[in-house]
Coordinates of N, CA, C and O in Angstrom, one line a residue:
M11 N 11.4 4.6 -7.1 CA 10.2 5.4 -7.4 C 9.4 5.5 -6.2 O 9.3 4.6 -5.4
R12 N 8.8 6.7 -6.0 CA 8.0 6.9 -4.8 C 6.7 7.6 -5.2 O 6.8 8.6 -6.0
V13 N 5.6 7.1 -4.8 CA 4.3 7.7 -5.1 C 3.6 7.9 -3.7 O 3.5 7.0 -2.9
A14 N 3.1 9.2 -3.5 CA 2.5 9.5 -2.2 C 1.2 10.2 -2.4 O 1.0 10.9 -3.4
D15 N 0.3 10.0 -1.4 CA -0.9 10.8 -1.5 C -1.2 11.3 -0.1 O -0.6 11.0 0.9
D16 N -2.2 12.2 0.0 CA -2.6 12.7 1.3 C -4.0 12.3 1.6 O -4.8 13.0 2.3
G17 N -4.4 11.0 1.2 CA -5.7 10.5 1.4 C -6.0 10.0 2.8 O -5.3 10.4 3.8
C18 N -6.9 9.1 2.9 CA -7.4 8.7 4.2 C -6.5 7.7 4.9 O -6.6 7.4 6.1
G19 N -5.5 7.1 4.2 CA -4.6 6.2 4.8 C -5.2 4.8 5.0 O -6.3 4.6 4.8
V20 N -4.3 3.9 5.4 CA -4.7 2.5 5.7 C -4.2 2.2 7.1 O -3.1 2.5 7.5
A21 N -5.1 1.5 7.9 CA -4.8 1.2 9.3 C -3.7 0.1 9.3 O -3.6 -0.7 8.4
A22 N -2.9 0.2 10.3 CA -1.7 -0.7 10.4 C -2.1 -2.2 10.3 O -1.4 -3.0 9.6
E23 N -3.2 -2.6 10.9 CA -3.6 -4.0 10.8 C -4.1 -4.4 9.4 O -4.2 -5.6 9.2
D24 N -4.3 -3.5 8.5 CA -4.7 -3.9 7.2 C -3.6 -3.8 6.1 O -3.8 -4.0 5.0
L25 N -2.4 -3.4 6.6 CA -1.3 -3.2 5.6 C -0.9 -4.4 4.8 O -0.7 -4.3 3.6
T26 N -0.9 -5.6 5.4 CA -0.6 -6.8 4.6 C -1.6 -7.1 3.6 O -1.4 -7.7 2.6
L27 N -2.9 -6.7 3.9 CA -4.0 -7.0 2.9 C -3.8 -6.3 1.6 O -4.2 -6.8 0.6
V28 N -3.2 -5.1 1.7 CA -3.1 -4.3 0.4 C -2.1 -4.9 -0.5 O -2.1 -4.5 -1.7
L29 N -1.2 -5.7 0.0 CA -0.2 -6.3 -0.9 C -0.6 -7.8 -1.2 O 0.2 -8.5 -1.9
A30 N -1.8 -8.2 -0.9 CA -2.2 -9.6 -1.2 C -2.7 -9.6 -2.6 O -3.3 -8.7 -3.1
S31 N -2.5 -10.8 -3.3 CA -3.0 -10.9 -4.6 C -4.5 -10.7 -4.7 O -5.2 -11.2 -3.8
H32 N -5.0 -10.1 -5.7 CA -6.4 -9.9 -5.9 C -7.0 -8.9 -4.9 O -8.2 -8.9 -4.7
A33 N -6.2 -8.1 -4.3 CA -6.7 -7.2 -3.3 C -7.1 -5.9 -3.9 O -6.6 -5.5 -5.0
T34 N -8.0 -5.2 -3.3 CA -8.4 -3.9 -3.7 C -8.8 -3.1 -2.5 O -9.0 -3.7 -1.4
S35 N -8.8 -1.8 -2.5 CA -9.1 -1.0 -1.3 C -10.2 -0.1 -1.7 O -10.5 0.3 -2.8
K36 N -10.9 0.3 -0.6 CA -12.0 1.3 -0.7 C -13.2 0.9 -1.5 O -14.0 1.7 -1.8
L37 N -13.3 -0.4 -1.9 CA -14.4 -0.9 -2.6 C -15.1 -1.9 -1.7 O -14.5 -2.9 -1.3
E38 N -16.4 -1.6 -1.4 CA -17.1 -2.5 -0.5 C -18.0 -3.4 -1.4 O -17.6 -4.4 -1.9
P39 N -19.2 -2.9 -1.8 CA -20.1 -3.7 -2.7 C -19.6 -3.5 -4.1 O -18.9 -2.5 -4.5
A40 N -20.0 -4.4 -5.0 CA -19.6 -4.4 -6.4 C -20.0 -3.1 -7.1 O -19.3 -2.6 -8.0
D41 N -21.1 -2.5 -6.7 CA -21.6 -1.2 -7.3 C -20.6 -0.1 -7.1 O -20.6 0.9 -7.8
D42 N -19.7 -0.2 -6.1 CA -18.7 0.8 -5.9 C -17.8 1.0 -7.1 O -17.2 2.1 -7.3
L43 N -17.7 0.0 -7.9 CA -16.9 0.1 -9.2 C -17.4 1.2 -10.1 O -16.6 1.8 -10.9
F44 N -18.7 1.5 -10.0 CA -19.3 2.5 -10.8 C -19.2 3.9 -10.2 O -19.7 4.9 -10.8
R45 N -18.7 4.0 -9.0 CA -18.6 5.3 -8.3 C -17.3 5.6 -7.7 O -17.1 6.2 -6.7
V46 N -16.2 5.1 -8.4 CA -14.8 5.4 -8.0 C -14.6 6.9 -8.0 O -14.8 7.5 -9.1
G47 N -14.3 7.5 -6.9 CA -14.2 9.0 -6.8 C -12.8 9.4 -6.4 O -12.5 10.6 -6.3
T48 N -11.8 8.5 -6.3 CA -10.5 8.8 -5.9 C -9.5 8.1 -6.8 O -9.9 7.1 -7.4
L49 N -8.3 8.5 -6.8 CA -7.3 7.8 -7.5 C -6.3 7.1 -6.6 O -5.1 7.0 -6.8
G50 N -6.8 6.5 -5.5 CA -5.9 5.9 -4.5 C -5.3 4.6 -5.0 O -5.6 4.2 -6.1
F51 N -4.4 4.0 -4.2 CA -3.7 2.8 -4.6 C -4.7 1.7 -4.5 O -5.3 1.4 -3.5
R52 N -4.9 0.9 -5.6 CA -5.8 -0.2 -5.5 C -5.5 -1.3 -6.6 O -4.9 -0.9 -7.6
G53 N -5.8 -2.5 -6.3 CA -5.8 -3.5 -7.3 C -4.5 -4.4 -7.2 O -3.7 -4.3 -6.4
E54 N -4.5 -5.3 -8.2 CA -3.5 -6.3 -8.3 C -2.1 -5.8 -8.5 O -1.1 -6.4 -8.3
A55 N -2.0 -4.6 -9.0 CA -0.7 -4.0 -9.4 C 0.3 -4.0 -8.2 O 1.5 -4.3 -8.4
L56 N -0.2 -3.7 -7.0 CA 0.8 -3.6 -5.9 C 1.3 -5.0 -5.6 O 2.5 -5.1 -5.3
A57 N 0.5 -6.0 -5.6 CA 1.0 -7.3 -5.3 C 2.0 -7.8 -6.4 O 3.0 -8.4 -6.1
S58 N 1.7 -7.4 -7.6 CA 2.6 -7.8 -8.7 C 3.9 -7.1 -8.6 O 5.0 -7.7 -8.8
I59 N 3.9 -5.8 -8.4 CA 5.2 -5.0 -8.2 C 5.9 -5.5 -7.0 O 7.2 -5.7 -7.1
A60 N 5.2 -5.8 -5.9 CA 5.9 -6.3 -4.7 C 6.6 -7.6 -4.9 O 7.6 -7.9 -4.3
S61 N 6.1 -8.4 -5.8 CA 6.7 -9.7 -6.1 C 8.0 -9.7 -6.8 O 8.8 -10.7 -6.9
V62 N 8.3 -8.5 -7.5 CA 9.5 -8.4 -8.3 C 10.4 -7.2 -7.9 O 11.2 -6.7 -8.7
S63 N 10.3 -6.8 -6.6 CA 11.0 -5.6 -6.2 C 11.2 -5.6 -4.7 O 10.8 -6.5 -4.0
R64 N 11.8 -4.5 -4.2 CA 11.7 -4.2 -2.8 C 10.7 -3.1 -2.7 O 11.0 -2.0 -3.2
L65 N 9.6 -3.3 -2.1 CA 8.5 -2.4 -2.0 C 8.2 -2.1 -0.5 O 8.1 -3.0 0.3
V66 N 8.1 -0.8 -0.2 CA 7.7 -0.4 1.1 C 6.4 0.4 1.0 O 6.2 1.3 0.2
F67 N 5.4 -0.1 1.7 CA 4.1 0.5 1.8 C 3.9 1.1 3.2 O 3.9 0.4 4.2
R68 N 3.9 2.5 3.2 CA 3.8 3.2 4.5 C 2.5 4.0 4.5 O 2.2 4.7 3.5
S69 N 1.7 3.9 5.6 CA 0.4 4.6 5.6 C 0.1 5.1 7.0 O 0.5 4.5 8.0
R70 N -0.7 6.2 7.0 CA -1.2 6.7 8.3 C -2.6 7.3 8.1 O -2.8 8.3 7.4
P71 N -3.6 6.7 8.8 CA -4.9 7.3 8.8 C -4.8 8.7 9.5 O -4.0 8.8 10.4
H72 N -5.7 9.6 9.2 CA -5.7 10.9 9.8 C -5.8 10.8 11.3 O -5.2 11.6 12.1
A73 N -6.5 9.9 11.8 CA -6.8 9.8 13.3 C -5.6 9.1 14.0 O -5.6 9.1 15.3
A74 N -4.7 8.5 13.3 CA -3.6 7.7 13.9 C -2.5 8.6 14.4 O -2.2 9.6 13.7
A75 N -1.9 8.3 15.5 CA -0.7 9.1 16.0 C 0.5 8.9 15.2 O 1.4 9.8 15.2
E76 N 0.7 7.7 14.6 CA 1.9 7.5 13.8 C 1.5 6.6 12.6 O 0.5 6.0 12.6
A77 N 2.5 6.6 11.7 CA 2.3 5.7 10.5 C 2.8 4.3 10.8 O 3.4 4.1 11.8
A78 N 2.5 3.4 9.9 CA 3.0 2.0 10.0 C 3.5 1.7 8.6 O 3.0 2.2 7.6
E79 N 4.4 0.7 8.5 CA 4.8 0.3 7.2 C 5.1 -1.2 7.1 O 5.3 -1.8 8.1
V80 N 5.0 -1.7 5.9 CA 5.3 -3.1 5.7 C 6.2 -3.1 4.4 O 6.0 -2.3 3.5
E81 N 7.3 -4.0 4.5 CA 8.2 -4.1 3.3 C 8.0 -5.5 2.7 O 7.9 -6.5 3.4
A82 N 8.0 -5.5 1.4 CA 8.0 -6.7 0.7 C 9.3 -6.8 -0.1 O 9.7 -5.9 -0.8
I83 N 10.0 -8.0 0.1 CA 11.2 -8.2 -0.6 C 11.0 -9.4 -1.5 O 10.9 -10.5 -1.0
G84 N 10.9 -9.2 -2.8 CA 10.6 -10.3 -3.7 C 9.3 -11.0 -3.4 O 9.2 -12.2 -3.6
G85 N 8.3 -10.3 -2.9 CA 7.0 -10.9 -2.6 C 6.9 -11.4 -1.2 O 5.8 -11.8 -0.7
V86 N 8.0 -11.4 -0.4 CA 8.0 -11.9 1.0 C 7.8 -10.7 1.9 O 8.6 -9.8 1.9
L87 N 6.7 -10.7 2.7 CA 6.5 -9.6 3.6 C 7.2 -9.7 4.9 O 7.3 -10.7 5.5
E88 N 7.8 -8.6 5.2 CA 8.4 -8.4 6.5 C 7.3 -8.1 7.6 O 6.2 -7.7 7.2
P89 N 7.6 -8.1 8.8 CA 6.6 -7.7 9.8 C 6.3 -6.3 9.7 O 7.1 -5.4 9.3
I90 N 5.0 -5.9 10.1 CA 4.6 -4.5 10.1 C 5.4 -3.8 11.2 O 5.5 -4.4 12.3
R91 N 5.8 -2.6 10.9 CA 6.5 -1.9 12.0 C 6.1 -0.4 12.0 O 5.6 0.1 11.0
P92 N 6.2 0.3 13.1 CA 5.8 1.7 13.2 C 6.8 2.5 12.4 O 7.9 2.1 12.2
A93 N 6.3 3.6 11.9 CA 7.1 4.5 11.1 C 6.6 6.0 11.2 O 5.5 6.2 11.7
G94 N 7.4 6.9 10.9 CA 7.0 8.3 10.8 C 6.4 8.6 9.5 O 6.7 8.0 8.5
G95 N 5.5 9.5 9.5 CA 5.0 9.9 8.2 C 3.7 10.7 8.4 O 3.0 10.6 9.4
P96 N 3.4 11.5 7.4 CA 2.1 12.3 7.5 C 0.9 11.5 7.1 O 1.1 10.3 6.6
P97 N -0.3 12.0 7.4 CA -1.5 11.2 7.0 C -1.5 11.0 5.5 O -1.0 11.8 4.7
G98 N -1.9 9.8 5.1 CA -1.9 9.4 3.7 C -1.1 8.2 3.5 O -0.8 7.4 4.5
T99 N -0.7 7.9 2.3 CA 0.0 6.7 1.9 C 1.2 7.0 1.0 O 1.1 7.9 0.2
C100 N 2.3 6.3 1.2 CA 3.4 6.4 0.4 C 3.9 5.0 0.0 O 4.0 4.1 0.9
V101 N 4.1 4.8 -1.3 CA 4.6 3.5 -1.8 C 6.0 3.8 -2.4 O 6.1 4.6 -3.3
E102 N 7.0 3.1 -2.0 CA 8.4 3.2 -2.5 C 8.8 1.9 -3.1 O 8.6 0.8 -2.5
V103 N 9.3 1.9 -4.3 CA 9.7 0.7 -5.0 C 11.2 0.9 -5.4 O 11.6 1.9 -6.0
R104 N 12.0 -0.1 -5.0 CA 13.4 -0.1 -5.3 C 13.8 -1.4 -5.9 O 13.1 -2.4 -5.7
R105 N 14.8 -1.4 -6.7 CA 15.4 -2.6 -7.3 C 14.3 -3.4 -8.1 O 14.2 -4.6 -7.9
L106 N 13.5 -2.7 -8.9 CA 12.5 -3.4 -9.7 C 13.2 -4.4 -10.6 O 14.2 -4.1 -11.3
F107 N 12.6 -5.6 -10.6 CA 13.1 -6.8 -11.4 C 14.5 -7.2 -11.0 O 15.3 -7.7 -11.8
Y108 N 14.9 -7.0 -9.7 CA 16.2 -7.3 -9.2 C 16.5 -8.8 -9.4 O 17.6 -9.2 -9.4

């Protein structure tokens, strides 16, 4: 399964944070919960899915020259690596519940 958007992307140095348990993105103060204006990837779901699949999270902020990606295999993160890709984020899930 692959889900992609053309949003603002995630910086390479933050890729491992989006797959951490209890992580969320684009929310700073608690009041942001009442002003969610996008349908971007957020929340515990990514960490949960990554723990039972092969998940690749690839992202590129608009200002970045290239994308970066991190792969989780059964919840174990591989090193972040450069990748090709348009601005935005793409999440690919393979072998769910392998």
